[in-house]
């Protein structure tokens, strides 16, 4: 049996050497394949990076706004709360303008009435001053005539 084991060992040893040599060749080929694959992956990355960036910009610039508006429209359609009216600021503005116009018209009317009243008051005051001046002149004339008469009487009296 020993002889048979030696004979099998002699037969297997060259096969083992051949297997070892093939394993070394496979290792070299695997290293070459690894380097080649790494180079091809790097080349693919250099090509893919700008393509992916361009695709991202297209999605952001073209597709995203469309999807966003579509989702907003869908949300508006299914929203159970009533839409808020944007008309109330315009109504407030129009009401404010109307109140302002009415206030301006009232101011103008009151100013005109005040002006007319002041004209009447000035006219009345002028008439009153004229009447007072006439009365004062009349009083002065009466006083003057009284003094004149007394002076005449005093002058005609014998002393």
Tab-separated table of C-alpha atoms in Angstrom:
chain	number	residue	atom	x	y	z
A	1	UNK	CA	0.000	0.000	0.000
A	2	UNK	CA	2.851	2.166	0.660
A	3	UNK	CA	4.069	1.626	-2.807
A	4	UNK	CA	0.770	2.530	-4.192
A	5	UNK	CA	0.670	5.752	-2.172
A	6	UNK	CA	4.115	6.651	-3.465
A	7	UNK	CA	3.002	5.932	-7.004
A	8	UNK	CA	-0.116	8.092	-6.565
A	9	UNK	CA	2.000	10.850	-4.981
A	10	UNK	CA	4.310	10.808	-8.010
A	11	UNK	CA	1.314	11.049	-10.279
A	12	UNK	CA	-0.397	13.822	-8.259
A	13	UNK	CA	2.713	15.979	-7.685
A	14	UNK	CA	3.038	17.111	-11.315
A	15	UNK	CA	-0.651	17.834	-11.344
A	16	UNK	CA	-0.290	19.896	-8.180
A	17	UNK	CA	2.605	21.821	-9.703
A	18	UNK	CA	0.559	22.412	-12.818
A	19	UNK	CA	-2.406	23.556	-10.692
A	20	UNK	CA	-0.114	25.915	-8.764
A	21	UNK	CA	1.212	27.349	-12.017
A	22	UNK	CA	-2.324	27.793	-13.337
A	23	UNK	CA	-3.338	29.448	-10.061
A	24	UNK	CA	-0.437	31.893	-10.407
A	25	UNK	CA	-1.524	32.656	-13.981
A	26	UNK	CA	-5.121	33.078	-12.805
A	27	UNK	CA	-3.906	35.490	-10.120
A	28	UNK	CA	-2.006	37.557	-12.703
A	29	UNK	CA	-5.027	37.521	-15.016
A	30	UNK	CA	-7.327	38.491	-12.118
A	31	UNK	CA	-5.021	41.435	-11.248
A	32	UNK	CA	-5.072	42.538	-14.898
A	33	UNK	CA	-8.863	42.170	-15.015
A	34	UNK	CA	-9.127	44.154	-11.773
A	35	UNK	CA	-6.996	46.996	-13.182
A	36	UNK	CA	-8.886	46.945	-16.465
A	37	UNK	CA	-12.257	46.997	-14.662
A	38	UNK	CA	-11.094	49.829	-12.403
A	39	UNK	CA	-10.001	51.825	-15.447
A	40	UNK	CA	-13.294	51.193	-17.214
A	41	UNK	CA	-15.278	52.126	-14.085
A	42	UNK	CA	-13.304	55.370	-13.809
A	43	UNK	CA	-13.926	56.103	-17.493
A	44	UNK	CA	-17.629	55.407	-16.967
A	45	UNK	CA	-17.695	57.764	-13.964
A	46	UNK	CA	-16.029	60.536	-16.002
A	47	UNK	CA	-18.691	60.082	-18.666
A	48	UNK	CA	-21.657	59.631	-16.291
A	49	UNK	CA	-21.027	62.563	-13.917
A	50	UNK	CA	-21.818	65.380	-16.411
A	51	UNK	CA	-24.685	63.369	-17.895
A	52	UNK	CA	-26.248	62.905	-14.450
A	53	UNK	CA	-25.704	66.572	-13.582
A	54	UNK	CA	-27.361	67.653	-16.840
A	55	UNK	CA	-30.264	65.300	-16.149
A	56	UNK	CA	-30.615	66.755	-12.635
A	57	UNK	CA	-30.768	70.297	-14.024
A	58	UNK	CA	-33.372	69.262	-16.580
A	59	UNK	CA	-35.516	67.672	-13.873
A	60	UNK	CA	-35.130	70.750	-11.680
A	61	UNK	CA	-35.820	73.280	-14.441
A	62	UNK	CA	-38.417	71.500	-16.550
A	63	UNK	CA	-40.023	68.592	-14.785
A	64	UNK	CA	-40.176	69.782	-11.165
A	65	UNK	CA	-42.227	72.961	-11.853
A	66	UNK	CA	-44.740	70.947	-13.858
A	67	UNK	CA	-45.036	68.298	-11.160
A	68	UNK	CA	-45.293	70.994	-8.484
A	69	UNK	CA	-48.067	72.870	-10.288
A	70	UNK	CA	-49.886	69.610	-10.951
A	71	UNK	CA	-49.701	68.650	-7.261
A	72	UNK	CA	-50.822	72.142	-6.188
A	73	UNK	CA	-53.792	71.986	-8.548
A	74	UNK	CA	-54.703	68.528	-7.253
A	75	UNK	CA	-54.464	69.743	-3.651
A	76	UNK	CA	-56.711	72.700	-4.479
A	77	UNK	CA	-59.289	70.398	-6.033
A	78	UNK	CA	-59.486	68.034	-3.085
A	79	UNK	CA	-59.196	70.654	-0.306
A	80	UNK	CA	-62.463	70.658	1.697
A	81	UNK	CA	-62.023	74.211	3.059
A	82	UNK	CA	-63.544	76.936	0.903
A	83	UNK	CA	-61.151	79.116	-1.038
A	84	UNK	CA	-60.440	82.470	0.575
A	85	UNK	CA	-61.662	85.388	-1.407
A	86	UNK	CA	-59.018	87.810	-2.594
A	87	UNK	CA	-61.688	90.389	-3.383
A	88	UNK	CA	-61.933	91.882	0.112
A	89	UNK	CA	-58.790	94.055	-0.167
A	90	UNK	CA	-60.205	95.583	-3.339
A	91	UNK	CA	-63.550	96.169	-1.631
A	92	UNK	CA	-61.781	97.860	1.311
A	93	UNK	CA	-59.851	100.057	-1.102
A	94	UNK	CA	-62.994	101.062	-3.018
A	95	UNK	CA	-64.858	101.746	0.245
A	96	UNK	CA	-61.969	103.866	1.495
A	97	UNK	CA	-61.918	105.845	-1.733
A	98	UNK	CA	-65.682	106.414	-1.542
A	99	UNK	CA	-65.491	107.586	2.094
A	100	UNK	CA	-62.564	109.849	1.197
A	101	UNK	CA	-64.479	111.364	-1.727
A	102	UNK	CA	-67.521	111.991	0.466
A	103	UNK	CA	-65.314	113.591	3.118
A	104	UNK	CA	-63.695	115.830	0.524
A	105	UNK	CA	-67.084	116.908	-0.811
A	106	UNK	CA	-68.315	117.667	2.727
A	107	UNK	CA	-65.141	119.648	3.399
A	108	UNK	CA	-65.582	121.690	0.232
A	109	UNK	CA	-69.258	122.360	1.026
A	110	UNK	CA	-68.453	123.386	4.594
A	111	UNK	CA	-65.576	125.568	3.416
A	112	UNK	CA	-67.876	127.307	0.939
A	113	UNK	CA	-70.556	127.814	3.606
A	114	UNK	CA	-67.937	129.135	6.034
A	115	UNK	CA	-66.658	131.552	3.389
A	116	UNK	CA	-70.185	132.824	2.708
A	117	UNK	CA	-70.849	133.119	6.437
A	118	UNK	CA	-67.617	135.061	6.921
A	119	UNK	CA	-68.579	137.395	4.070
A	120	UNK	CA	-71.970	137.953	5.711
A	121	UNK	CA	-70.303	138.459	9.107
A	122	UNK	CA	-67.815	140.925	7.619
A	123	UNK	CA	-70.663	142.753	5.925
A	124	UNK	CA	-72.623	142.798	9.193
A	125	UNK	CA	-69.566	143.978	11.099
A	126	UNK	CA	-68.945	146.697	8.525
A	127	UNK	CA	-72.580	147.816	8.791
A	128	UNK	CA	-72.394	147.752	12.606
A	129	UNK	CA	-69.177	149.797	12.588
A	130	UNK	CA	-70.782	152.233	10.141
A	131	UNK	CA	-73.871	152.549	12.361
A	132	UNK	CA	-71.714	153.047	15.447
A	133	UNK	CA	-69.655	155.664	13.605
A	134	UNK	CA	-72.858	157.429	12.549
A	135	UNK	CA	-74.211	157.334	16.120
A	136	UNK	CA	-70.877	158.597	17.463
A	137	UNK	CA	-70.808	161.358	14.876
A	138	UNK	CA	-74.398	162.236	15.769
A	139	UNK	CA	-73.539	162.240	19.486
A	140	UNK	CA	-70.453	164.351	18.810
A	141	UNK	CA	-72.530	166.742	16.723
A	142	UNK	CA	-75.196	166.940	19.447
A	143	UNK	CA	-72.528	167.514	22.076
A	144	UNK	CA	-70.889	170.116	19.882
A	145	UNK	CA	-74.159	171.929	19.287
A	146	UNK	CA	-74.999	171.805	22.996
A	147	UNK	CA	-71.597	173.201	23.895
A	148	UNK	CA	-71.926	175.785	21.155
A	149	UNK	CA	-75.332	176.874	22.444
A	150	UNK	CA	-74.061	177.157	25.984
A	151	UNK	CA	-71.063	179.096	24.742
A	152	UNK	CA	-73.394	181.447	22.832
A	153	UNK	CA	-75.639	181.871	25.872
A	154	UNK	CA	-72.672	182.549	28.043
A	155	UNK	CA	-71.362	185.069	25.533
A	156	UNK	CA	-74.741	186.952	25.382
A	157	UNK	CA	-75.277	187.141	29.064
A	158	UNK	CA	-74.232	190.403	30.555
A	159	UNK	CA	-71.826	190.083	33.216
